[in-house]
Short mmCIF file of C-alpha atoms and ligand atoms in Angstrom, two decimals:
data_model
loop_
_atom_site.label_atom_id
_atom_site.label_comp_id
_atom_site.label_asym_id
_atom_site.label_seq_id
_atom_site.Cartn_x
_atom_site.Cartn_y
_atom_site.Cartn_z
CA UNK V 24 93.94 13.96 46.04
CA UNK V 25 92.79 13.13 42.52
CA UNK V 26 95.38 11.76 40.04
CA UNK V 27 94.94 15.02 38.15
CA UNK V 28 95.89 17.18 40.98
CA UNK V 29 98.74 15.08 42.16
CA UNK V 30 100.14 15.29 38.78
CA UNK V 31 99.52 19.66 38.44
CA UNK V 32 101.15 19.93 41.98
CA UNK V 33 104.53 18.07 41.08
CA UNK V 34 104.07 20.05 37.83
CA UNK V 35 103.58 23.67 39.69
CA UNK V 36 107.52 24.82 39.53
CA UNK V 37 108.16 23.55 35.92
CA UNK V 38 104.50 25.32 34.92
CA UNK V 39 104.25 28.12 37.90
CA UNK V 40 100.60 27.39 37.44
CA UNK V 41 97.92 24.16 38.08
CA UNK V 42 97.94 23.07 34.39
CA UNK V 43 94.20 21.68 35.34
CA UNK V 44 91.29 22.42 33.20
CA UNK V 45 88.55 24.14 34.48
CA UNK V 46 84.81 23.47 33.28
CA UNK V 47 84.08 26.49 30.42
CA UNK V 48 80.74 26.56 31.87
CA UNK V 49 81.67 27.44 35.18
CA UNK V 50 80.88 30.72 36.49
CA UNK V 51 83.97 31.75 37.67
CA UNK V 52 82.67 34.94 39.24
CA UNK V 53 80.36 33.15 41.47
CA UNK V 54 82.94 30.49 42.36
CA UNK V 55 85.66 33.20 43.35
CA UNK V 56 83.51 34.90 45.32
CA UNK V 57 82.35 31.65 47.17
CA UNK V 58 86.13 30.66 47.97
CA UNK V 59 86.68 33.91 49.02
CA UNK V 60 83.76 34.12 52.13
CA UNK V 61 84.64 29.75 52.43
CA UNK V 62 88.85 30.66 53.25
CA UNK V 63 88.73 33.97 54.70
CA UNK V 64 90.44 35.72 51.96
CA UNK V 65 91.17 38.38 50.24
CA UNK V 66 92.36 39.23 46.48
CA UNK V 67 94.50 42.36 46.09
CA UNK V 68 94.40 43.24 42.07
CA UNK V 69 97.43 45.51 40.56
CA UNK V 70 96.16 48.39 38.24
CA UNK V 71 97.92 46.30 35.24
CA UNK V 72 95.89 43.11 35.70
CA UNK V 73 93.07 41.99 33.16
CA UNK V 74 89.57 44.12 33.72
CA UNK V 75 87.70 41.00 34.94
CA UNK V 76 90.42 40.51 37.54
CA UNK V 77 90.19 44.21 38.62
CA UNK V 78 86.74 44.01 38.93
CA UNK V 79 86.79 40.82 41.48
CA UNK V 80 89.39 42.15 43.56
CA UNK V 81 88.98 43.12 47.35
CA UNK V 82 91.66 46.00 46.95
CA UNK V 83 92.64 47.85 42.77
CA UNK V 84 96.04 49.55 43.92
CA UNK V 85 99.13 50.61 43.27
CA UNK V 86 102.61 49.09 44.83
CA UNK V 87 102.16 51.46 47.72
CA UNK V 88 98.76 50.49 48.30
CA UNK V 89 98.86 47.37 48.22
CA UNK V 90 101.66 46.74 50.56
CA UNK V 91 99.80 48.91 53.27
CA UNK V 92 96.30 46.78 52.58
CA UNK V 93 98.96 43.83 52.97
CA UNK V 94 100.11 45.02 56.02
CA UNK V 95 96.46 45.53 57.63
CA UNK V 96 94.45 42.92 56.30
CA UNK V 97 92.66 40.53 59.14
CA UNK V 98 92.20 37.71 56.25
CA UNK V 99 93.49 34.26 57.09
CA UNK V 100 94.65 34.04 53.00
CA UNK V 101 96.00 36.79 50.50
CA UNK V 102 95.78 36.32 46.94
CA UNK V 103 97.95 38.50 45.49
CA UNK V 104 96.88 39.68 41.67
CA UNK V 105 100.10 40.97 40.53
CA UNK V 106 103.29 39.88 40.05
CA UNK V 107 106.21 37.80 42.01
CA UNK V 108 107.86 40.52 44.02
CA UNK V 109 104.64 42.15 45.23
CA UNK V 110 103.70 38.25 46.64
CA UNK V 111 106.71 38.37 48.53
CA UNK V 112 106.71 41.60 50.03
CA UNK V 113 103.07 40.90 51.33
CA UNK V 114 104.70 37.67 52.35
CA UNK V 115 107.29 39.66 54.37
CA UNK V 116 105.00 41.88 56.06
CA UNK V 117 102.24 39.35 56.73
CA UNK V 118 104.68 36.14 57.14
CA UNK V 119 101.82 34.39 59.31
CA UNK V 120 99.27 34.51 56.43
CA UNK V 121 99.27 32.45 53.28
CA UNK V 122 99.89 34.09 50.42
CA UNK V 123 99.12 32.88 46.91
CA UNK V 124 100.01 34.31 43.44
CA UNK V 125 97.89 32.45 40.55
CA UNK V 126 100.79 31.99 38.73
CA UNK V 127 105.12 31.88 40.04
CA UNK V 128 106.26 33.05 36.37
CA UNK V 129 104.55 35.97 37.17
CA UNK V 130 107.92 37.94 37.31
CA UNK V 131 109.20 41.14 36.70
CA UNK V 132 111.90 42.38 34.52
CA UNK V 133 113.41 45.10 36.86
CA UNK V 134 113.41 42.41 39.54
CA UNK V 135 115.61 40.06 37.00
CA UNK V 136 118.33 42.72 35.86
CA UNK V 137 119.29 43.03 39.42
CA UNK V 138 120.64 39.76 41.19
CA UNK V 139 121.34 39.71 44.84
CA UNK V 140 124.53 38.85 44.68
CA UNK V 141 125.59 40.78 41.95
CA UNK V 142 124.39 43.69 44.03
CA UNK V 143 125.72 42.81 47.04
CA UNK V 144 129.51 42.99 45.19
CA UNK V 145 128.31 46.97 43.80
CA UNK V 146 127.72 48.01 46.96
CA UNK V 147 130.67 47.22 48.79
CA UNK V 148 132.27 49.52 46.19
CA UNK V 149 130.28 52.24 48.34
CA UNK V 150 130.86 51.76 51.65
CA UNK V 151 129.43 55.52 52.75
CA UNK V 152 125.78 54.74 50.57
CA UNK V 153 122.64 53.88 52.03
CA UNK V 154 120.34 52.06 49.86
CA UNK V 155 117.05 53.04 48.39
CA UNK V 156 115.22 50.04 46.07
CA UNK V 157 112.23 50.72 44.43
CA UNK V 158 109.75 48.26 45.81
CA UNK V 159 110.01 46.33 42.18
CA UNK V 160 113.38 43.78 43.43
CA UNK V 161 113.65 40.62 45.07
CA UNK V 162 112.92 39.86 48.73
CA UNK V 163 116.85 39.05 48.42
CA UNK V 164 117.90 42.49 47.51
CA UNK V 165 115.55 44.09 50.15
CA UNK V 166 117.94 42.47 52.36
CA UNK V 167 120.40 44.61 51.29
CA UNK V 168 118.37 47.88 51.15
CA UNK V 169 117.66 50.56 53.74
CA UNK V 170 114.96 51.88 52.77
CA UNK V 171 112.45 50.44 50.09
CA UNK V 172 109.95 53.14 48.01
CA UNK V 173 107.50 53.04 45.11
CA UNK V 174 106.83 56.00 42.34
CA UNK V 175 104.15 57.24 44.61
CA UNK V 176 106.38 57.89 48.20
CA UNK V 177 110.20 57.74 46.44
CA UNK V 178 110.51 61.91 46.56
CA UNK V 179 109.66 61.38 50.33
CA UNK V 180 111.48 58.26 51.10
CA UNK V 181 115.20 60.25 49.49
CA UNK V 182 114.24 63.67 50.94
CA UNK V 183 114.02 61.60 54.57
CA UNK V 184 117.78 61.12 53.99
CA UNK V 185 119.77 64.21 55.47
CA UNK V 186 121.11 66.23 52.31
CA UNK V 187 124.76 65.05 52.75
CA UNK V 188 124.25 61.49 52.96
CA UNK V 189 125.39 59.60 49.97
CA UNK V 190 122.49 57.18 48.25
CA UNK V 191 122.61 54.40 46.26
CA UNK V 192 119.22 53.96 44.30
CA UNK V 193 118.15 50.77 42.35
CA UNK V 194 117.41 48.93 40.43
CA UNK V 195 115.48 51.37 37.97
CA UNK V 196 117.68 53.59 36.22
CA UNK V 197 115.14 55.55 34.56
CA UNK V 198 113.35 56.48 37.98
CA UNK V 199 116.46 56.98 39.16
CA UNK V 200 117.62 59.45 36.63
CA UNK V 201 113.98 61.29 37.67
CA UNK V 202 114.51 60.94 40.94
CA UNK V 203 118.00 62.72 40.46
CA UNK V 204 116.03 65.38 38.42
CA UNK V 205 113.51 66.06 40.84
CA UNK V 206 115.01 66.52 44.51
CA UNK V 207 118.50 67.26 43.62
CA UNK V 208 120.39 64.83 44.89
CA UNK V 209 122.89 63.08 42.81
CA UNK V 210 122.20 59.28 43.42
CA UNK V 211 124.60 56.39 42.43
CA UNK V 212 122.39 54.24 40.28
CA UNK V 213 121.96 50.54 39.25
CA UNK V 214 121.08 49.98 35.28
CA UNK V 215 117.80 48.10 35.65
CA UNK V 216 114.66 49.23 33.69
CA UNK V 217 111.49 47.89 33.32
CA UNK V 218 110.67 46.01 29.53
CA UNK V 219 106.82 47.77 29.33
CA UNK V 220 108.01 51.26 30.36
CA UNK V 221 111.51 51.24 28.20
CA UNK V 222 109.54 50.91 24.63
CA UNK V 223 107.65 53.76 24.62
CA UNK V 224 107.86 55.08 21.11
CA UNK V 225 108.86 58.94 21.20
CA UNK V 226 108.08 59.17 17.19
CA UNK V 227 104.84 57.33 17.32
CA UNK V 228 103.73 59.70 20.67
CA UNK V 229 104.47 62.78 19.02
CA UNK V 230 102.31 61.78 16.10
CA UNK V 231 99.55 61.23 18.20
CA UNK V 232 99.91 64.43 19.74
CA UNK V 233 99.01 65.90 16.39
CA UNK V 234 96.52 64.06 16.13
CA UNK V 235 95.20 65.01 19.22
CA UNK V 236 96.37 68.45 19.86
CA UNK V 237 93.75 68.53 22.87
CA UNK V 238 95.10 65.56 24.72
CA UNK V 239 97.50 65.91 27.91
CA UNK V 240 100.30 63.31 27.49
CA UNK V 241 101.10 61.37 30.89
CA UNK V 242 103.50 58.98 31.62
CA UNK V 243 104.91 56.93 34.59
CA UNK V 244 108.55 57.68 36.05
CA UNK V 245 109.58 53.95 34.58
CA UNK V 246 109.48 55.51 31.08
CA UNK V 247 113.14 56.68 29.69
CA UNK V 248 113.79 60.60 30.23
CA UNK V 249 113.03 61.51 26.08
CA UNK V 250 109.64 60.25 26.89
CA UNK V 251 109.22 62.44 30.51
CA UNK V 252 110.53 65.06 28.90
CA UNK V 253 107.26 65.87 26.72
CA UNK V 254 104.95 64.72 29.45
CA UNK V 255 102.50 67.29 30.73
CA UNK V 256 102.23 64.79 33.59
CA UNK V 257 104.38 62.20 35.24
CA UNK V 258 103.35 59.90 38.14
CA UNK V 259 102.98 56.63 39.81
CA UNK V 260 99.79 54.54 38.54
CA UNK V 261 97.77 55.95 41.42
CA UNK V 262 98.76 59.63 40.63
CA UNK V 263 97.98 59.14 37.16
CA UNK V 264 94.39 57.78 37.80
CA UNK V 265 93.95 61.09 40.14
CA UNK V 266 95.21 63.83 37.00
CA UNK V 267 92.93 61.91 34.99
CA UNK V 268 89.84 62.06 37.13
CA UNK V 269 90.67 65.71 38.75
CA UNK V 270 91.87 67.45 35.72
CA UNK V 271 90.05 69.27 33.30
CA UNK V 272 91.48 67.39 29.80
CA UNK V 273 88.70 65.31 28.20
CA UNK V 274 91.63 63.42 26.22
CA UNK V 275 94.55 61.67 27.52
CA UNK V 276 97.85 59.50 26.14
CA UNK V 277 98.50 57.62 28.37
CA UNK V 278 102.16 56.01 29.24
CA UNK V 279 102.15 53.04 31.11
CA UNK V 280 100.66 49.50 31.07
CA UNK V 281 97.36 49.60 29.49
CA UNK V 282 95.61 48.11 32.39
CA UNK V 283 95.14 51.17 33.99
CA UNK V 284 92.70 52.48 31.49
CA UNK V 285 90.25 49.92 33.36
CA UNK V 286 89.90 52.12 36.12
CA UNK V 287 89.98 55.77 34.14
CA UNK V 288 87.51 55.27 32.03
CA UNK V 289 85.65 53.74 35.21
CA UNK V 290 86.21 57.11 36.98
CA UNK V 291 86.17 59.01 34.18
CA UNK V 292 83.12 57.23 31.52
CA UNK V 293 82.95 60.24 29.21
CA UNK V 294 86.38 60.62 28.91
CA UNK V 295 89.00 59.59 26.28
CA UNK V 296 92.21 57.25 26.66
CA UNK V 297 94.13 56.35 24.17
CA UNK V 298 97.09 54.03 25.35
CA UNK V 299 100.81 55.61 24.21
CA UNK V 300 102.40 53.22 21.11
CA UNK V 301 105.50 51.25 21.97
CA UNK V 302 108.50 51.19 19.34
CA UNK V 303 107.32 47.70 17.77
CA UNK V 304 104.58 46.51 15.85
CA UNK V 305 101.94 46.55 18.84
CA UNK V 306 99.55 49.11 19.33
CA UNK V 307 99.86 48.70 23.33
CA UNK V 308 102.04 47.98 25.41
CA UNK V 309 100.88 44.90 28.16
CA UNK V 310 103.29 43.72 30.91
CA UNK V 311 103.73 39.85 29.68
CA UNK V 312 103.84 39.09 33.23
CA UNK V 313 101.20 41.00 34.97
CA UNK V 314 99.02 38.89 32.26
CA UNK V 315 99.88 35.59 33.40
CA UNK V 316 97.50 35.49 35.29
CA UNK V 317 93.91 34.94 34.27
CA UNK V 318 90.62 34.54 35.69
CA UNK V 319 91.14 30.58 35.50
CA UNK V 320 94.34 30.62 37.41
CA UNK V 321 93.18 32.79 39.92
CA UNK V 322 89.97 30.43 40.76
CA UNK V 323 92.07 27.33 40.81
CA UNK V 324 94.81 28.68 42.91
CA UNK V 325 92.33 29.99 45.38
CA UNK V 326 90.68 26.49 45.38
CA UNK V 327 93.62 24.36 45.91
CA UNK V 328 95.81 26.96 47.64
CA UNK V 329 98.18 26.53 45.36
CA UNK V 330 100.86 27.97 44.31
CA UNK V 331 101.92 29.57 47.85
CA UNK V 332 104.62 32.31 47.92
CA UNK V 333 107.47 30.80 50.56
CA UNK V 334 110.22 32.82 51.50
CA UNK V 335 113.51 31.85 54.24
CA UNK V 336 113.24 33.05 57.38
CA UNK V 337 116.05 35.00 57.27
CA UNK V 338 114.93 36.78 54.16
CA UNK V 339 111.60 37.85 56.10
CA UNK V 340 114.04 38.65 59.23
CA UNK V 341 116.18 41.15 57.32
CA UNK V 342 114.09 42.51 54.50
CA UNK V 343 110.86 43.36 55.76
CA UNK V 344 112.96 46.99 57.88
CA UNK V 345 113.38 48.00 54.37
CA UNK V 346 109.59 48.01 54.01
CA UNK V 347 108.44 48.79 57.40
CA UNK V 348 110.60 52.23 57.50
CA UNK V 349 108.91 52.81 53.81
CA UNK V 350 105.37 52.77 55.28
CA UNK V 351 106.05 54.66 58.05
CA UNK V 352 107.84 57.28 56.41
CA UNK V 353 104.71 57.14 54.13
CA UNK V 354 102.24 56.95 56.76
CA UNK V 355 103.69 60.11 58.28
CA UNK V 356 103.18 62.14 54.45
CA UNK V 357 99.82 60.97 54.37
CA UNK V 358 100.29 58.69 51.11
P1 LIG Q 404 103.01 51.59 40.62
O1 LIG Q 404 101.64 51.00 40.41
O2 LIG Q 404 103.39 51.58 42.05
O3 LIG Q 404 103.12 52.93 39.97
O4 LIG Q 404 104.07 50.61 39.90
C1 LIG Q 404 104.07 50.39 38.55
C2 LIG Q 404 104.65 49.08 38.17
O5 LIG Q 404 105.35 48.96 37.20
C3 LIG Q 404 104.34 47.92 38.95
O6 LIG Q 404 104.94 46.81 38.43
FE1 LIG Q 405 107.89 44.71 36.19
FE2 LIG Q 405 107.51 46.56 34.32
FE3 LIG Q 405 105.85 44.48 34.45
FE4 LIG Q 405 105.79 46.37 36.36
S1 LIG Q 405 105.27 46.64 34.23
S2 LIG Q 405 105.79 44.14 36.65
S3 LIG Q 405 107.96 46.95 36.47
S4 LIG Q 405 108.06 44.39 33.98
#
């Protein structure tokens, strides 16, 4: 090992990364693809990740699909594009595989606001819950959870509860509060919300709806209720891609990370997508973490398998039921 690389790898947990620099010249492209046929693996790209990372990956998807293509994939190596809890959970399902994430710090706010332990202490105060987590929390807290679900399979995943069984949902309070809305059932919820999808600027959107009187206004369940409330469409990234490409508006505001648009105007080329304002000075709204991690990172953590998502045994052991009962209760919808 060169004196370079010794140095990155004792470096990798303060930096999350290999702080190595890579030649400008280098075609990174090429060289990705080459590691990729070389190890036997396979990139899986969230929606919110940089265009030229999108455009690399094996599998674009959102948390649902990429925990199935997790789940199925015959490669020796998954590189997960995305952030820190959607490592572990392909960790969890595919515990035999490596699995590398380009960058650790690659976190996730909803994740962060709810602790393990913390939880553990607010649900003993509800002995008669079950637990539904959205898919966006620690491997930790999946230990604790019943059932896990993402924005595109959560209506399913509650509904597969009988009606007079008492739920805990967490650790988004906002897709709780939807999730309330929509099937009825009155949920106990944890007050976790996601930094990208709280910010949305209600002001700023309605100004730009008349601006754009033509435009359909969509939004993901992550955004707070006063935003919901004037969408003409509210889904997971995956069922927002879908209205866009299936519907007959030529003009769309669009309420959620702005990587998305990669793919819609992909799908949808003569189309228009304007990204919704948040309520500071920017005139999107990127997921700090989902942006971590760059083309660079990517190559070098695919060359030197480095950094590698490890999780306890135990963790694996008694989180991944939370996610196994989520995909088959998806499977069996057809999601
Ligand atoms: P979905 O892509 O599953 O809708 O999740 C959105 C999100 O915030 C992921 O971090
Ligand atoms: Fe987490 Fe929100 Fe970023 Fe998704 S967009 S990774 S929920 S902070």
């Amino acid at each position: 090992m060169s004196a370079e690389l010794n140095l990155a790898t004792k470096n990798l947990n303060k930096m999350g990364y290999l702080e190595l620099d890579v030649d400008p010249t280098l075609d990174l492209v090429a060289e990705i693809n080459k590691l990729k046929k070389e190890k036997n693996a396979v990139i899986l790209a969230h929606y919110y990740q940089e265009s030229e990372i999108q455009d690399i990956a094996d599998y674009i998807g959102d948390s649902l699909g990429l925990s199935q293509q997790a789940a199925e994939t015959d490669a020796d190596i998954i590189v997960f594009a995305g952030v820190h809890f959607m490592a572990e959970t392909a960790k969890m399902l595919s515990p035999s595989k490596k699995v590398l994430l380009p960058d650790l710090k690659a976190g996730c706010s909803l994740a962060d606001s709810c602790p393990a332990p913390v939880f553990r202490k607010f649900k003993e105060k509800y002995p008669d819950h079950k637990v539904v987590s959205y898919i966006n929390c620690t491997a930790e807290l999946k230990t604790l959870t019943d059932v896990c679900c993402t924005s595109t399979n959560a209506k399913h995943i509650i509904d597969s509860f009988p009606p007079e069984q008492k739920l805990i949902f967490a650790p988004d309070v906002n897709l709780g509060r939807w999730l309330v809305k929509e099937t009825g059932r009155d949920m106990v919820l944890w007050n976790g919300s996601c930094m990208v999808h709280e910010i949305f600027s209600h002001e700023k959107i309605t100004k730009l709806r008349i601006k754009h009187p033509d435009a359909a206004f969509i939004a993901h369940p992550e955004c707070e209720a006063h935003i919901l409330d004037i969408a003409d469409h509210v889904g997971s990234t995956s069922s927002l891609l879908r209205f866009t490409r299936e519907s007959d508006y030529q003009e769309f505001i669009v309420a959620t990370e702005p990587g998305i648009i990669h793919q819609m105007v992909k799908e949808s080329p003569d189309k228009v997508f304007i990204p919704a304002p948040p309520n500071n000075a920017c005139a999107c709204n990127e997921c700090p973490h989902m942006k971590r991690n760059t083309m660079e990172k990517l190559y070098l953590c695919m060359k030197h398998e480095l950094p590698e998502i490890h999780l306890p045994e135990w963790v694996i052991e008694q989180g991944v039921a939370s996610i196994d009962r989520m995909l088959e209760i998806s499977a069996k919808a057809g999601l």
